[in-house]
JSON list of C-alpha atoms in Angstrom, two decimals:
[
{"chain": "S", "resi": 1, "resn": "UNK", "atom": "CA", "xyz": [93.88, 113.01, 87.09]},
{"chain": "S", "resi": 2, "resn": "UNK", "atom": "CA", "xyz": [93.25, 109.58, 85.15]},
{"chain": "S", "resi": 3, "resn": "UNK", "atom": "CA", "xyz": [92.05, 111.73, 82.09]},
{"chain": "S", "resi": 4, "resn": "UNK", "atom": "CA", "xyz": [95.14, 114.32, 82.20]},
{"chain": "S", "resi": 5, "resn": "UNK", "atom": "CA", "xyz": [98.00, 111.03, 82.24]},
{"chain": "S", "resi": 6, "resn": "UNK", "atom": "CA", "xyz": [95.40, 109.04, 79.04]},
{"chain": "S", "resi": 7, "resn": "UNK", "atom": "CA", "xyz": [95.50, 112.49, 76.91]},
{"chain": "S", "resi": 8, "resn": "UNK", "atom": "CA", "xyz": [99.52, 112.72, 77.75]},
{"chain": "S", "resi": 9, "resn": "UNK", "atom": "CA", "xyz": [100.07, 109.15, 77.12]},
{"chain": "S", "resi": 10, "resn": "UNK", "atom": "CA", "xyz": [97.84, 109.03, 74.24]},
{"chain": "S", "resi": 11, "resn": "UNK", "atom": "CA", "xyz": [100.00, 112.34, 72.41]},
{"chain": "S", "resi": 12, "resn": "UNK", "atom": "CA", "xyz": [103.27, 110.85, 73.42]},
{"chain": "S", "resi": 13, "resn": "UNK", "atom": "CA", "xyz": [102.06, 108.09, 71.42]},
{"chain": "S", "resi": 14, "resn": "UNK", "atom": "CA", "xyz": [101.58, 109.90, 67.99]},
{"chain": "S", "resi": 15, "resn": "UNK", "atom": "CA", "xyz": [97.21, 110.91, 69.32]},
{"chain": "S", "resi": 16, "resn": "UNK", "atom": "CA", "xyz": [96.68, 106.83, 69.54]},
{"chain": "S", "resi": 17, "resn": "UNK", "atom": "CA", "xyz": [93.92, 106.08, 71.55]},
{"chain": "S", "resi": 18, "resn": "UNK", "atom": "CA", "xyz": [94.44, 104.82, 75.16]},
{"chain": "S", "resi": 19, "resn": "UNK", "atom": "CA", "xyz": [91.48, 103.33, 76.47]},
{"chain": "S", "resi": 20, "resn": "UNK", "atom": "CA", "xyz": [90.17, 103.83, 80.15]},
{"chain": "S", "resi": 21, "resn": "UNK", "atom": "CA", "xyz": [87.88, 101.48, 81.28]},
{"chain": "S", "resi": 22, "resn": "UNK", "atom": "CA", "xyz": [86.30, 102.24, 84.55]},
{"chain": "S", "resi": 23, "resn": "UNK", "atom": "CA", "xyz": [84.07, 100.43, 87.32]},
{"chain": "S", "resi": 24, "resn": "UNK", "atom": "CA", "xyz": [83.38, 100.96, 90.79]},
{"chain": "S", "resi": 25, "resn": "UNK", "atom": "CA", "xyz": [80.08, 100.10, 92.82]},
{"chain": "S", "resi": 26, "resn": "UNK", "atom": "CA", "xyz": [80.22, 103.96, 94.48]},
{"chain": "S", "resi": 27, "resn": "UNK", "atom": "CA", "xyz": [79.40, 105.88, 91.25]},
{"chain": "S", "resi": 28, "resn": "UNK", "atom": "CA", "xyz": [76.12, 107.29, 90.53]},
{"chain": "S", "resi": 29, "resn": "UNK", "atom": "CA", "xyz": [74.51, 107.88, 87.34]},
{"chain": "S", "resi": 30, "resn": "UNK", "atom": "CA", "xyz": [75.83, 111.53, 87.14]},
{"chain": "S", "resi": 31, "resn": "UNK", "atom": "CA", "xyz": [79.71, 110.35, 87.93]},
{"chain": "S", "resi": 32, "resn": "UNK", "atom": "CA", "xyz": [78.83, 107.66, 84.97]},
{"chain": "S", "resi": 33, "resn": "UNK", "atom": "CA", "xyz": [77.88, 110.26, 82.50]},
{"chain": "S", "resi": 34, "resn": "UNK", "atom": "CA", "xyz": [80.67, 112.71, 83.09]},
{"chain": "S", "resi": 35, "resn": "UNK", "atom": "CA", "xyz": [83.05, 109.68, 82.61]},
{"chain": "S", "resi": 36, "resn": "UNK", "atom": "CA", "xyz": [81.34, 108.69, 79.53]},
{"chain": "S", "resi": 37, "resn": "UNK", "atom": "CA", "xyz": [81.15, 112.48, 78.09]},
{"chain": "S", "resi": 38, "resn": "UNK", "atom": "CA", "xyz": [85.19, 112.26, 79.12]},
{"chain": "S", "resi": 39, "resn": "UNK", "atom": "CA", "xyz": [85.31, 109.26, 76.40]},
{"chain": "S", "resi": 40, "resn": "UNK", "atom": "CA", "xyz": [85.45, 106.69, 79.53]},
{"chain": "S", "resi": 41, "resn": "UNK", "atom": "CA", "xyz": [84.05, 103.44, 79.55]},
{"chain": "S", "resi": 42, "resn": "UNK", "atom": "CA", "xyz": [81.68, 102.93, 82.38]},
{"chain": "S", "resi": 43, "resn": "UNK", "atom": "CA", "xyz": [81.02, 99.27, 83.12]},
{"chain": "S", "resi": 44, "resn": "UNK", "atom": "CA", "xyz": [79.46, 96.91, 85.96]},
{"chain": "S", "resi": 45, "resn": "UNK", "atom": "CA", "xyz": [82.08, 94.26, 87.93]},
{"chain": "S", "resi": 46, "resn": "UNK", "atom": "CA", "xyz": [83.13, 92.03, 87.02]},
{"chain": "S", "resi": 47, "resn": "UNK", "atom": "CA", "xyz": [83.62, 92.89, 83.53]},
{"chain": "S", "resi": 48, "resn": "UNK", "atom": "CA", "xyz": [85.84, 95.40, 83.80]},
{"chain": "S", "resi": 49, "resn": "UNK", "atom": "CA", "xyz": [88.66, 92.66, 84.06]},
{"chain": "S", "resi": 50, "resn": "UNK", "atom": "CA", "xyz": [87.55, 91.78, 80.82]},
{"chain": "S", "resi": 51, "resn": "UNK", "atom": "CA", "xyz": [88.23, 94.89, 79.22]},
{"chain": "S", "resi": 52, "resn": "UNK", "atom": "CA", "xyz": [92.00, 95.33, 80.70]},
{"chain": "S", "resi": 53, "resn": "UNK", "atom": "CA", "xyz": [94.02, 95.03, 77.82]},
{"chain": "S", "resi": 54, "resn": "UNK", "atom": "CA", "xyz": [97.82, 96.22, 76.79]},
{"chain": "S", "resi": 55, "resn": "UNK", "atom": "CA", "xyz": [96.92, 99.53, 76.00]},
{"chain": "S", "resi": 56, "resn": "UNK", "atom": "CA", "xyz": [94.63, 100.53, 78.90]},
{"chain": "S", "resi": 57, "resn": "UNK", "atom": "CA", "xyz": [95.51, 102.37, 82.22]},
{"chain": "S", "resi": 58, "resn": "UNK", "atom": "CA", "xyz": [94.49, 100.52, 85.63]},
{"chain": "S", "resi": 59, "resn": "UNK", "atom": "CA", "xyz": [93.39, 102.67, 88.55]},
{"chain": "S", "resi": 60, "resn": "UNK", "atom": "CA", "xyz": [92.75, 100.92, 91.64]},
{"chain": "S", "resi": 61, "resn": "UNK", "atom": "CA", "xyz": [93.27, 102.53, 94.52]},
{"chain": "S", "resi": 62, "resn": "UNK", "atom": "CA", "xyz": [92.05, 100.72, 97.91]},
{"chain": "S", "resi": 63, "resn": "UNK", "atom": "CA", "xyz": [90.24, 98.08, 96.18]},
{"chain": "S", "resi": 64, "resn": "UNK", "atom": "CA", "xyz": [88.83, 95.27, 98.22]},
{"chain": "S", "resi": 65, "resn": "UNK", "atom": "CA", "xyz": [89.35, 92.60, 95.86]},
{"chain": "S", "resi": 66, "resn": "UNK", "atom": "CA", "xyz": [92.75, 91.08, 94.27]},
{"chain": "S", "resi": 67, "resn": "UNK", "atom": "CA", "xyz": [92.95, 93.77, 91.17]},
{"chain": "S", "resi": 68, "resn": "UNK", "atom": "CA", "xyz": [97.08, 93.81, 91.03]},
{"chain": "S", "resi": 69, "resn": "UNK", "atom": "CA", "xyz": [96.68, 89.75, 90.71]},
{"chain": "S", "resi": 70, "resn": "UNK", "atom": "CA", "xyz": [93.80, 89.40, 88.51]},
{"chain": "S", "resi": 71, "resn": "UNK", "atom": "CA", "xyz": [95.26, 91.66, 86.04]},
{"chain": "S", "resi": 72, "resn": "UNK", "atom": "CA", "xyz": [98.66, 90.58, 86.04]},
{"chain": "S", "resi": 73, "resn": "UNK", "atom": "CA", "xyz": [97.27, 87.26, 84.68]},
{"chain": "S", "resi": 74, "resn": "UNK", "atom": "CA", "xyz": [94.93, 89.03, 81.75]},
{"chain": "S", "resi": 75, "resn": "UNK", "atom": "CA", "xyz": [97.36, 91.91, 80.38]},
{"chain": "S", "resi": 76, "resn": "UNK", "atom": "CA", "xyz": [100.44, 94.18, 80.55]},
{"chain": "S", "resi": 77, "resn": "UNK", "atom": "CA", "xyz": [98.59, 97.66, 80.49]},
{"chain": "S", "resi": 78, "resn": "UNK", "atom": "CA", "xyz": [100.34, 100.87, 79.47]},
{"chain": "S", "resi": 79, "resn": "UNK", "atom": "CA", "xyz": [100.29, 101.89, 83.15]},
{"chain": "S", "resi": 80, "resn": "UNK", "atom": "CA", "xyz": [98.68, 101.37, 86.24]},
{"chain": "S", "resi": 81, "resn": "UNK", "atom": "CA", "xyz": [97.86, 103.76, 89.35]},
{"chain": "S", "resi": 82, "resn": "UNK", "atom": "CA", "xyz": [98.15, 101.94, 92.86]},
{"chain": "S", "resi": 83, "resn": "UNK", "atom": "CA", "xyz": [98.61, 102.86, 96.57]},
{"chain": "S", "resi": 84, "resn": "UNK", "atom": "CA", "xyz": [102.21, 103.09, 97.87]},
{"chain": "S", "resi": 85, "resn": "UNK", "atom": "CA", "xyz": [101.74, 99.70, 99.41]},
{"chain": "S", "resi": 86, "resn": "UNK", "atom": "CA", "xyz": [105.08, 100.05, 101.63]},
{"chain": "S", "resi": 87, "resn": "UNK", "atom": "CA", "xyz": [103.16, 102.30, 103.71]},
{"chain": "S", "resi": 88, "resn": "UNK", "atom": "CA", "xyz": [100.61, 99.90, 105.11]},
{"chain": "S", "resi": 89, "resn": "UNK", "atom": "CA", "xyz": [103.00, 97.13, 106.39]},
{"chain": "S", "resi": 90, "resn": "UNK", "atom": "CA", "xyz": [103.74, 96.84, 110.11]},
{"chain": "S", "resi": 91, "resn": "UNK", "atom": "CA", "xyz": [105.10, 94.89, 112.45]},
{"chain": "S", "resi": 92, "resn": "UNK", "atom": "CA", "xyz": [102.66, 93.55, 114.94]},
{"chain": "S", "resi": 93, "resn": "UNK", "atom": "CA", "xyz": [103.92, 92.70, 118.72]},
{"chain": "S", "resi": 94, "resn": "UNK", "atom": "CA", "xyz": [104.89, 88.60, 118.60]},
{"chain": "S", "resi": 95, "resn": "UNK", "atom": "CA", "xyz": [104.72, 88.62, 115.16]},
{"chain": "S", "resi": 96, "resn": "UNK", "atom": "CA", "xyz": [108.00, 87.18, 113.34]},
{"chain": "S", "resi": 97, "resn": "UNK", "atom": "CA", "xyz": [107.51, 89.46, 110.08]},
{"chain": "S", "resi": 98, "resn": "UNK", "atom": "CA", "xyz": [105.36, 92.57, 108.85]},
{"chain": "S", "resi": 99, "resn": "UNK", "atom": "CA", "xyz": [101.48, 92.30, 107.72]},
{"chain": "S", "resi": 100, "resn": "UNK", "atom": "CA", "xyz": [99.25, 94.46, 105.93]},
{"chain": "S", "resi": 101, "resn": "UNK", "atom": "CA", "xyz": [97.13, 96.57, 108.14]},
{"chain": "S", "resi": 102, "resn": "UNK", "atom": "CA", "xyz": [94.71, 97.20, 105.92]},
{"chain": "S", "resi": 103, "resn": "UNK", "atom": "CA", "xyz": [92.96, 94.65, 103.16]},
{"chain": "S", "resi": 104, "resn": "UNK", "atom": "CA", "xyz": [93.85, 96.26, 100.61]},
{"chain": "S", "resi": 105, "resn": "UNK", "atom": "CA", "xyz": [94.66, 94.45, 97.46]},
{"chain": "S", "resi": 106, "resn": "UNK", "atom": "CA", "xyz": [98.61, 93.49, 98.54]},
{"chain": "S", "resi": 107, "resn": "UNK", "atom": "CA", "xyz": [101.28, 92.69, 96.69]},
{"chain": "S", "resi": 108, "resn": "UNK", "atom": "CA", "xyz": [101.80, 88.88, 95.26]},
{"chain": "S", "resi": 109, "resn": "UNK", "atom": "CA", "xyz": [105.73, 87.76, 95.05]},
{"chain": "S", "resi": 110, "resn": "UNK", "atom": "CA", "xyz": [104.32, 87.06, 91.12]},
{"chain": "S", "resi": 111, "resn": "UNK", "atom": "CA", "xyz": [102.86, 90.69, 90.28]},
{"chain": "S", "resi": 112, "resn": "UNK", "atom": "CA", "xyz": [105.18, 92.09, 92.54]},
{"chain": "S", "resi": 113, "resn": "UNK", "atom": "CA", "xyz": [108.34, 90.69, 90.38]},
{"chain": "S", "resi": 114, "resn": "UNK", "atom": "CA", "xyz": [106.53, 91.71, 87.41]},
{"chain": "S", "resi": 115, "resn": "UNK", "atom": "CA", "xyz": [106.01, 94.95, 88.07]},
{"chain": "S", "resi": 116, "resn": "UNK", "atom": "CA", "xyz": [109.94, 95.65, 88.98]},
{"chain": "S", "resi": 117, "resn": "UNK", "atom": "CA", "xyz": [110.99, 93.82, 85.45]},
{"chain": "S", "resi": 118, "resn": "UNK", "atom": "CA", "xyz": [108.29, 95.52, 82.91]},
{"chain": "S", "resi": 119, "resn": "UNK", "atom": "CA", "xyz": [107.47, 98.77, 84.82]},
{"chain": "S", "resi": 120, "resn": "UNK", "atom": "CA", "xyz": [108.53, 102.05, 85.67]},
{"chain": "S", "resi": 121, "resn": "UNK", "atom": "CA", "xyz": [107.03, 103.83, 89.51]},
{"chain": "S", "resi": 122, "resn": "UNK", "atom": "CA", "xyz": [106.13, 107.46, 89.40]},
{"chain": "S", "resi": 123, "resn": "UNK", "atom": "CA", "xyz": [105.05, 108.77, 92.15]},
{"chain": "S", "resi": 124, "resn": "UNK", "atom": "CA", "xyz": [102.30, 111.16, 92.22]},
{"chain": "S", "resi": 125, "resn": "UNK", "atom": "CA", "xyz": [101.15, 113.72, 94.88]},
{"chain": "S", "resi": 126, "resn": "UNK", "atom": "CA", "xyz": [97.72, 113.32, 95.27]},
{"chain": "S", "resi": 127, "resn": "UNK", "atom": "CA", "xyz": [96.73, 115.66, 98.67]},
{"chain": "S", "resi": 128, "resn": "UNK", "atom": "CA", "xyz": [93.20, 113.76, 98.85]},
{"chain": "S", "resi": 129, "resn": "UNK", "atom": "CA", "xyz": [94.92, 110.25, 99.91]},
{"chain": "S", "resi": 130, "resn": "UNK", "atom": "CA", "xyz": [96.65, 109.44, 103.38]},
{"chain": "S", "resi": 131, "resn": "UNK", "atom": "CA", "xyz": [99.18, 107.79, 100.95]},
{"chain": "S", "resi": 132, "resn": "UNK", "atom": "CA", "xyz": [101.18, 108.30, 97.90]},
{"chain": "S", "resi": 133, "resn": "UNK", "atom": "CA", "xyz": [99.43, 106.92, 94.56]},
{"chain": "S", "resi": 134, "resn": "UNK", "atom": "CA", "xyz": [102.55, 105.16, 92.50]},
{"chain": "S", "resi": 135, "resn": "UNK", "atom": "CA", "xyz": [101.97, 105.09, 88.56]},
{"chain": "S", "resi": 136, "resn": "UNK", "atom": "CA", "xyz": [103.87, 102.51, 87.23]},
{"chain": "S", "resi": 137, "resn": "UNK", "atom": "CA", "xyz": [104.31, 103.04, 83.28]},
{"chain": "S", "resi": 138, "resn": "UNK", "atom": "CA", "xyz": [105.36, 100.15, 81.17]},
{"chain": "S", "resi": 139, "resn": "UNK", "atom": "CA", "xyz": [108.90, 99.90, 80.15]},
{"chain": "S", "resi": 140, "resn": "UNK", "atom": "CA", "xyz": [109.61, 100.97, 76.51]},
{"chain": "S", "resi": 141, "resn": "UNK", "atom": "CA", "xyz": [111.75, 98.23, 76.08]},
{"chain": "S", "resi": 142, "resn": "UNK", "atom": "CA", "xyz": [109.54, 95.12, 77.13]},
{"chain": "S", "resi": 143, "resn": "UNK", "atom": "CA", "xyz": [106.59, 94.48, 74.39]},
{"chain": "S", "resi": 144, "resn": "UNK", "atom": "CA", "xyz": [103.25, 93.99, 76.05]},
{"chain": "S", "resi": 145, "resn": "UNK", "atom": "CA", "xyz": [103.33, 90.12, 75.34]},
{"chain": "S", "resi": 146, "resn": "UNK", "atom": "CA", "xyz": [104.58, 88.18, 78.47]},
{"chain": "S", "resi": 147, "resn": "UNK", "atom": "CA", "xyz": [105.95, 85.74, 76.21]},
{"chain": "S", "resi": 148, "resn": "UNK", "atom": "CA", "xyz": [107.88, 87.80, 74.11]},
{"chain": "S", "resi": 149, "resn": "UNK", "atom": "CA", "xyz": [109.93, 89.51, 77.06]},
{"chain": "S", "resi": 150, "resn": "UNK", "atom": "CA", "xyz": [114.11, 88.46, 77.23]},
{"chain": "S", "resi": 151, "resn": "UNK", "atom": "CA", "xyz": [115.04, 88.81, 80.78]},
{"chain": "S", "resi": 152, "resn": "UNK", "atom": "CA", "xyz": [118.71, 88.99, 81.64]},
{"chain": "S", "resi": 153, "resn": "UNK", "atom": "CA", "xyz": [119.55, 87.82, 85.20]},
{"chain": "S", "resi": 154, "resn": "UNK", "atom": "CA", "xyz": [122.64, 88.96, 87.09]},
{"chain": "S", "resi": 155, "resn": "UNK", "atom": "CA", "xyz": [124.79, 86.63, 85.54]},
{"chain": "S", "resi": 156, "resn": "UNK", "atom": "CA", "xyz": [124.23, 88.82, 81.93]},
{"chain": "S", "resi": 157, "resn": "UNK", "atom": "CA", "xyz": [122.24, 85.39, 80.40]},
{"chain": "S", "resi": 158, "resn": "UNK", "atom": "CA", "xyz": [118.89, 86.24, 79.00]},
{"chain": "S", "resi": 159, "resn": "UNK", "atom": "CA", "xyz": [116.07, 83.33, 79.52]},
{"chain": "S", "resi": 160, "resn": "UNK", "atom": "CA", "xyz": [112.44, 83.98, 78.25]},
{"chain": "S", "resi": 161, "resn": "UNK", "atom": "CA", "xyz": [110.06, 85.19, 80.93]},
{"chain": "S", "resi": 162, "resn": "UNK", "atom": "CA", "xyz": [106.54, 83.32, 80.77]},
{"chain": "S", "resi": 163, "resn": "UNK", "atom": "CA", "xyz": [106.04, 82.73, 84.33]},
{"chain": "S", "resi": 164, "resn": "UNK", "atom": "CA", "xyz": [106.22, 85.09, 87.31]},
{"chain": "S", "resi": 165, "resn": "UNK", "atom": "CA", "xyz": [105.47, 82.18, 89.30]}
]
């Protein structure tokens, strides 16, 4: 699926290379040199953070570590593949508000807000997963750069975003 969305990206985009950088402690040798024969990058954690840059695509589905987060403060890739998060809250009995059931990478107030200002949801039908994987695709209209992005609140001022925070 990953390689079908980079080869439709990368035509949209006049053939320009989108780069897929991959990691994940369950693949074997063989899954590593199918990715690489597939033009994939293959690397160990944690550099694969390092790699995420504006024109990659993120795929992290049921990670056990903070991926949304951690890339949110390295990059604005071209698009990124997570869970349908809304899925996993619930309300627990004597509990005032919702919690994840699962821990599963969740949603910051910080990546959350960026990813409604600079990105796009798809959602994609993938039978293999209890859930529904969302791609969200970067917004034509915001650059990669953070610090280059006008916001425009409610009132129809624009401010500079810099800080999801």
């Amino acid at each position: 699926m990953v390689l079908t969305i980079r080869e439709t990206i990368s035509k949209m985009r006049g053939w320009r290379p989108v780069e897929l950088v991959l990691q994940d402690p369950a693949y074997t040798e063989e899954d590593k040199r199918v990715l690489r024969d597939e033009r994939a990058t293959v690397v160990d954690s944690p550099r694969a953070f390092l790699e995420v840059d504006d024109n990659t695509l993120v795929f992290a589905i049921a990670p056990t570590i903070p991926v949304k987060q951690v890339v949110a403060d390295i990059a604005r890739p071209l698009g990124m593949f997570y869970y349908d998060d809304k899925s996993v809250w619930v309300k627990y009995p004597n509990q005032p508000e919702s919690h994840p059931r699962l821990c599963e990478d969740p949603w910051s107030p910080r990546c959350e807000t960026m990813v409604r200002r600079h990105y796009m949801g798809h959602a994609i039908p993938y039978p293999d997963y209890t859930r529904e994987v969302i791609f969200y695709s970067r917004k034509p209209e915001y650059p990669a750069d953070p610090g280059q992005v006008q916001e425009q609140d409610e009132s129809g001022e624009k401010d500079m975003e810099q800080n999801y925070s």
